[in-house]
Short mmCIF file of C-alpha atoms in Angstrom, two decimals:
data_model
loop_
_atom_site.label_atom_id
_atom_site.label_comp_id
_atom_site.label_asym_id
_atom_site.label_seq_id
_atom_site.Cartn_x
_atom_site.Cartn_y
_atom_site.Cartn_z
CA UNK A 823 -32.28 0.41 27.22
CA UNK A 824 -32.41 3.95 25.72
CA UNK A 825 -35.66 3.08 24.09
CA UNK A 826 -37.84 0.18 25.25
CA UNK A 827 -41.53 -0.18 23.68
CA UNK A 828 -43.51 -2.50 24.93
CA UNK A 829 -46.90 -3.80 23.41
CA UNK A 830 -47.32 -0.54 21.62
CA UNK A 831 -50.96 -0.33 19.93
CA UNK A 832 -51.48 2.92 17.54
CA UNK A 833 -54.93 3.49 15.98
CA UNK A 834 -58.00 5.59 16.11
CA UNK A 835 -61.47 4.79 17.53
CA UNK A 836 -62.62 2.69 14.62
CA UNK A 837 -59.34 0.78 13.21
CA UNK A 838 -55.77 -0.39 15.01
CA UNK A 839 -52.50 0.49 12.46
CA UNK A 840 -50.10 -0.89 15.03
CA UNK A 841 -50.43 -3.80 16.94
CA UNK A 842 -48.77 -5.84 19.96
CA UNK A 843 -45.37 -3.85 18.86
CA UNK A 844 -42.33 -4.30 21.49
CA UNK A 845 -38.96 -3.61 20.71
CA UNK A 846 -35.85 -2.17 22.58
CA UNK A 847 -32.33 -0.15 21.10
CA UNK A 848 -29.75 -0.39 23.61
CA UNK A 849 -27.06 2.19 24.53
CA UNK A 850 -24.75 2.76 21.50
CA UNK A 851 -26.61 0.16 19.13
CA UNK A 852 -27.86 0.87 16.03
CA UNK A 853 -31.22 -1.43 15.10
CA UNK A 854 -33.34 -0.77 11.99
CA UNK A 855 -37.14 -1.23 11.41
CA UNK A 856 -37.81 -2.41 8.15
CA UNK A 857 -41.19 -3.41 6.00
CA UNK A 858 -43.12 -2.39 3.19
CA UNK A 859 -45.11 0.98 2.84
CA UNK A 860 -48.25 0.94 4.83
CA UNK A 861 -46.93 -1.67 7.85
CA UNK A 862 -47.38 0.68 10.44
CA UNK A 863 -43.17 1.62 10.45
CA UNK A 864 -43.51 5.74 10.69
CA UNK A 865 -46.67 5.55 13.30
CA UNK A 866 -44.48 3.79 15.62
CA UNK A 867 -42.01 6.53 14.94
CA UNK A 868 -44.16 8.93 15.61
CA UNK A 869 -45.46 7.59 18.60
CA UNK A 870 -41.98 7.01 20.16
CA UNK A 871 -41.58 11.03 19.80
CA UNK A 872 -44.76 11.95 21.01
CA UNK A 873 -46.29 13.22 17.90
CA UNK A 874 -48.79 11.29 16.36
CA UNK A 875 -51.81 12.80 14.80
CA UNK A 876 -54.70 14.17 17.03
CA UNK A 877 -57.01 11.50 15.59
CA UNK A 878 -55.36 8.63 16.38
CA UNK A 879 -53.99 7.34 20.26
CA UNK A 880 -51.37 5.12 21.35
CA UNK A 881 -51.17 2.60 24.22
CA UNK A 882 -48.98 0.42 26.06
CA UNK A 883 -45.65 1.70 27.34
CA UNK A 884 -42.83 3.73 25.28
CA UNK A 885 -39.65 4.60 27.56
CA UNK A 886 -37.03 6.96 25.90
CA UNK A 887 -34.16 7.13 28.77
CA UNK A 888 -36.61 5.67 31.21
CA UNK A 889 -39.27 8.18 30.81
CA UNK A 890 -42.43 7.08 29.77
CA UNK A 891 -44.20 8.76 26.36
CA UNK A 892 -47.20 7.67 26.42
CA UNK A 893 -49.83 10.05 28.37
CA UNK A 894 -46.48 12.59 29.57
CA UNK A 895 -47.42 16.35 29.32
CA UNK A 896 -46.49 18.14 26.39
CA UNK A 897 -44.26 19.93 28.26
CA UNK A 898 -41.96 17.10 29.18
CA UNK A 899 -41.90 15.53 25.61
CA UNK A 900 -41.09 18.90 24.23
CA UNK A 901 -37.80 18.47 26.39
CA UNK A 902 -37.13 15.35 25.70
CA UNK A 903 -37.36 16.14 22.08
CA UNK A 904 -34.02 17.40 21.10
CA UNK A 905 -32.06 16.78 24.65
CA UNK A 906 -32.40 12.86 24.46
CA UNK A 907 -33.86 12.25 21.20
CA UNK A 908 -34.09 13.46 17.70
CA UNK A 909 -35.49 12.91 14.74
CA UNK A 910 -34.54 13.30 10.69
CA UNK A 911 -37.52 12.59 8.40
CA UNK A 912 -37.95 11.62 4.95
CA UNK A 913 -38.34 14.91 3.40
CA UNK A 914 -36.04 17.57 4.54
CA UNK A 915 -37.50 20.26 2.31
CA UNK A 916 -40.81 20.18 4.10
CA UNK A 917 -39.07 20.23 7.57
CA UNK A 918 -36.38 23.26 6.72
CA UNK A 919 -38.04 26.60 7.22
CA UNK A 920 -37.89 28.21 3.79
CA UNK A 921 -37.78 32.03 5.30
CA UNK A 922 -34.48 31.04 7.79
CA UNK A 923 -31.25 30.65 6.60
CA UNK A 924 -29.37 27.50 6.87
CA UNK A 925 -27.54 28.49 9.82
CA UNK A 926 -30.86 29.19 11.63
CA UNK A 927 -32.27 26.04 11.21
CA UNK A 928 -28.97 24.07 12.45
CA UNK A 929 -28.68 26.22 15.50
CA UNK A 930 -32.61 26.21 16.28
CA UNK A 931 -32.54 22.77 18.72
CA UNK A 932 -29.59 24.59 20.65
CA UNK A 933 -31.17 27.73 21.09
CA UNK A 934 -34.59 26.03 22.20
CA UNK A 935 -32.99 23.80 25.07
CA UNK A 936 -29.69 25.61 25.86
CA UNK A 937 -28.63 28.92 26.66
CA UNK A 938 -26.00 29.57 24.43
CA UNK A 939 -25.07 33.43 23.16
CA UNK A 940 -24.56 34.37 19.85
CA UNK A 941 -20.97 33.92 19.10
CA UNK A 942 -20.63 30.69 20.70
CA UNK A 943 -24.20 29.37 18.14
CA UNK A 944 -22.62 30.61 15.17
CA UNK A 945 -19.19 28.65 15.97
CA UNK A 946 -21.24 25.03 17.01
CA UNK A 947 -23.30 25.63 13.80
CA UNK A 948 -20.13 26.08 11.67
CA UNK A 949 -18.57 23.40 13.61
CA UNK A 950 -21.49 21.16 12.72
CA UNK A 951 -21.77 22.04 9.06
CA UNK A 952 -17.85 20.76 8.77
CA UNK A 953 -19.04 17.52 10.40
CA UNK A 954 -21.89 16.76 8.19
CA UNK A 955 -19.72 18.07 5.05
CA UNK A 956 -21.13 20.79 4.26
CA UNK A 957 -19.34 24.00 2.96
CA UNK A 958 -19.27 26.76 5.50
CA UNK A 959 -20.48 29.11 2.67
CA UNK A 960 -23.71 27.54 2.87
CA UNK A 961 -24.41 29.06 6.00
CA UNK A 962 -26.69 31.82 5.21
CA UNK A 963 -28.09 30.35 2.13
CA UNK A 964 -32.00 28.94 1.96
CA UNK A 965 -33.01 25.68 1.58
CA UNK A 966 -34.38 26.35 -1.97
CA UNK A 967 -30.74 27.17 -3.22
CA UNK A 968 -29.45 23.74 -1.87
CA UNK A 969 -30.16 20.26 -3.42
CA UNK A 970 -31.76 17.61 -1.89
CA UNK A 971 -28.84 15.71 -0.42
CA UNK A 972 -27.41 19.26 1.07
CA UNK A 973 -30.60 19.56 2.83
CA UNK A 974 -30.81 16.13 4.72
CA UNK A 975 -27.16 17.23 5.42
CA UNK A 976 -28.76 20.17 7.01
CA UNK A 977 -31.41 18.02 8.50
CA UNK A 978 -29.04 15.85 10.05
CA UNK A 979 -26.64 18.54 11.60
CA UNK A 980 -29.77 19.89 13.25
CA UNK A 981 -30.59 16.58 14.54
CA UNK A 982 -27.41 15.90 16.00
CA UNK A 983 -26.21 19.69 17.27
CA UNK A 984 -27.70 18.95 20.91
CA UNK A 985 -25.53 15.54 21.08
CA UNK A 986 -28.77 13.40 21.49
CA UNK A 987 -28.77 9.93 23.12
CA UNK A 988 -30.99 8.24 20.84
CA UNK A 989 -31.77 9.40 16.73
CA UNK A 990 -34.53 8.42 14.96
CA UNK A 991 -34.06 8.53 11.25
CA UNK A 992 -37.64 7.69 9.26
CA UNK A 993 -36.72 6.99 5.63
CA UNK A 994 -34.02 9.44 5.44
CA UNK A 995 -33.10 8.28 2.08
CA UNK A 996 -35.85 7.46 -0.03
CA UNK A 997 -36.23 11.00 -1.80
CA UNK A 998 -31.89 10.86 -2.83
CA UNK A 999 -30.34 8.69 -5.60
CA UNK A 1000 -28.36 5.82 -4.83
CA UNK A 1001 -24.80 7.38 -4.75
CA UNK A 1002 -26.31 10.20 -2.34
CA UNK A 1003 -28.24 7.85 -0.16
CA UNK A 1004 -24.90 5.57 0.48
CA UNK A 1005 -23.15 8.89 1.62
CA UNK A 1006 -26.01 9.89 3.64
CA UNK A 1007 -26.36 6.68 5.42
CA UNK A 1008 -22.55 6.46 6.03
CA UNK A 1009 -22.42 9.78 7.31
CA UNK A 1010 -25.21 9.17 9.60
CA UNK A 1011 -23.53 5.82 10.87
CA UNK A 1012 -19.76 7.89 11.32
CA UNK A 1013 -21.66 10.71 13.49
CA UNK A 1014 -24.14 8.37 15.30
CA UNK A 1015 -20.88 6.30 16.34
CA UNK A 1016 -18.45 9.00 17.25
CA UNK A 1017 -21.21 10.41 19.64
CA UNK A 1018 -21.85 7.21 21.28
CA UNK A 1019 -25.45 7.46 20.83
CA UNK A 1020 -28.06 4.94 19.29
CA UNK A 1021 -30.31 4.61 15.92
CA UNK A 1022 -33.60 3.46 15.45
CA UNK A 1023 -33.48 3.37 11.68
CA UNK A 1024 -36.97 3.16 9.65
CA UNK A 1025 -36.81 2.14 6.11
CA UNK A 1026 -38.70 -0.16 3.49
CA UNK A 1027 -35.06 -0.96 1.90
CA UNK A 1028 -33.12 -3.77 3.31
CA UNK A 1029 -30.16 -2.37 1.37
CA UNK A 1030 -30.06 0.53 3.20
CA UNK A 1031 -30.77 -1.25 6.61
CA UNK A 1032 -27.65 -3.36 6.43
CA UNK A 1033 -25.48 -0.42 5.32
CA UNK A 1034 -26.99 1.03 8.79
CA UNK A 1035 -27.63 -1.43 11.59
CA UNK A 1036 -26.78 -4.49 12.71
CA UNK A 1037 -29.99 -5.61 14.36
CA UNK A 1038 -33.26 -5.07 12.96
CA UNK A 1039 -37.05 -5.46 13.06
CA UNK A 1040 -39.13 -6.40 10.19
CA UNK A 1041 -42.94 -5.05 10.27
CA UNK A 1042 -45.80 -6.99 8.50
CA UNK A 1043 -49.47 -5.24 8.66
CA UNK A 1044 -48.65 -3.69 12.05
CA UNK A 1045 -46.92 -6.13 13.90
CA UNK A 1046 -43.46 -7.40 14.33
CA UNK A 1047 -42.89 -10.64 11.82
CA UNK A 1048 -39.24 -11.64 12.67
CA UNK A 1049 -36.31 -9.91 14.33
CA UNK A 1050 -32.32 -10.66 14.38
CA UNK A 1051 -29.07 -10.18 12.97
CA UNK A 1052 -29.42 -7.37 10.21
CA UNK A 1053 -27.35 -9.81 7.89
CA UNK A 1054 -28.45 -12.79 9.18
CA UNK A 1055 -31.85 -11.85 8.10
CA UNK A 1056 -30.57 -10.86 4.68
CA UNK A 1057 -29.16 -14.18 4.22
CA UNK A 1058 -32.16 -16.29 5.45
CA UNK A 1059 -35.28 -14.48 5.99
CA UNK A 1060 -37.64 -16.60 8.15
CA UNK A 1061 -41.20 -15.44 6.68
CA UNK A 1062 -42.97 -14.13 3.28
CA UNK A 1063 -42.08 -10.35 3.85
CA UNK A 1064 -39.12 -10.79 5.02
CA UNK A 1065 -38.15 -12.60 1.77
CA UNK A 1066 -39.96 -10.30 -0.15
CA UNK A 1067 -37.81 -7.62 1.60
CA UNK A 1068 -34.98 -9.30 0.43
CA UNK A 1069 -35.39 -9.86 -3.12
CA UNK A 1070 -36.02 -6.11 -3.15
CA UNK A 1071 -32.90 -5.42 -2.03
CA UNK A 1072 -31.29 -7.95 -4.06
CA UNK A 1073 -32.69 -6.21 -7.14
CA UNK A 1074 -32.02 -2.82 -6.39
CA UNK A 1075 -29.61 -1.99 -3.86
CA UNK A 1076 -27.05 1.24 -2.89
CA UNK A 1077 -24.43 -1.04 -5.07
CA UNK A 1078 -26.38 -2.54 -8.08
CA UNK A 1079 -26.76 -5.91 -6.57
CA UNK A 1080 -26.85 -7.48 -3.11
CA UNK A 1081 -23.72 -9.24 -3.97
CA UNK A 1082 -22.08 -6.45 -5.36
CA UNK A 1083 -22.68 -4.62 -2.06
CA UNK A 1084 -20.78 -7.39 -0.12
CA UNK A 1085 -17.96 -7.20 -2.29
CA UNK A 1086 -18.04 -3.21 -1.71
CA UNK A 1087 -18.32 -3.60 2.23
CA UNK A 1088 -20.65 -3.30 4.52
CA UNK A 1089 -20.57 -0.31 7.28
CA UNK A 1090 -20.51 -2.10 10.97
CA UNK A 1091 -20.26 -0.86 14.06
CA UNK A 1092 -17.75 2.18 14.65
CA UNK A 1093 -17.80 2.97 10.57
CA UNK A 1094 -15.57 0.29 9.68
CA UNK A 1095 -16.18 -1.62 6.05
CA UNK A 1096 -15.02 -5.30 6.12
#
């Protein structure tokens, strides 16, 4: 497994936030983690990455590429992040350094983990900008000069420039309008599949999830409520929380309605619509 989480518990000294969560992501698989706000999704992503706030602790097991994350030294986790696993978060504006250019932000993970000279770095950054459909003319621009969708593309380019085996996205489209959401999700799917990498896509929106994943876990109150094929869960959820999320997706999706989404085609493995 690229990612194996077993009996994960996350909480403070007084109260648990996540309780007994187990999930897996296989090589080349796109898996979703969906649930309402406050269900513990983001705490799971931070536990996986080893970046929990100091006030919280994690117990259980999280293995990335066979390496145990919980209790691992900071140096090992820092090396793992960037080389093997990368992340894209909800607010790219907060993730990008406002005093550095777009080219610097995209190339930084490469500079931190590999010995690359300046000319090669510049060329690889420009190729990565091509891959995420950003004009090369923006290489020396600053984050405040870009739109929200462009900033998220910068974040995706930076996350993928080291060719990681696992990409974790935590609500990567929430701050974007519906059309830009669709474009960003389709871009992620295309790039992840092109790398032969795995994706853990975290969201509260089943409509987004059906475009990005083939299998998913549904969260409620810090636990896994149900899991299975994404499309099957959309058609016949087995729990009240699953049904509520599907109803929300029916009311407002990337295409207007869930039925429209089916008519328009769902992005499946390999980026092919059907």
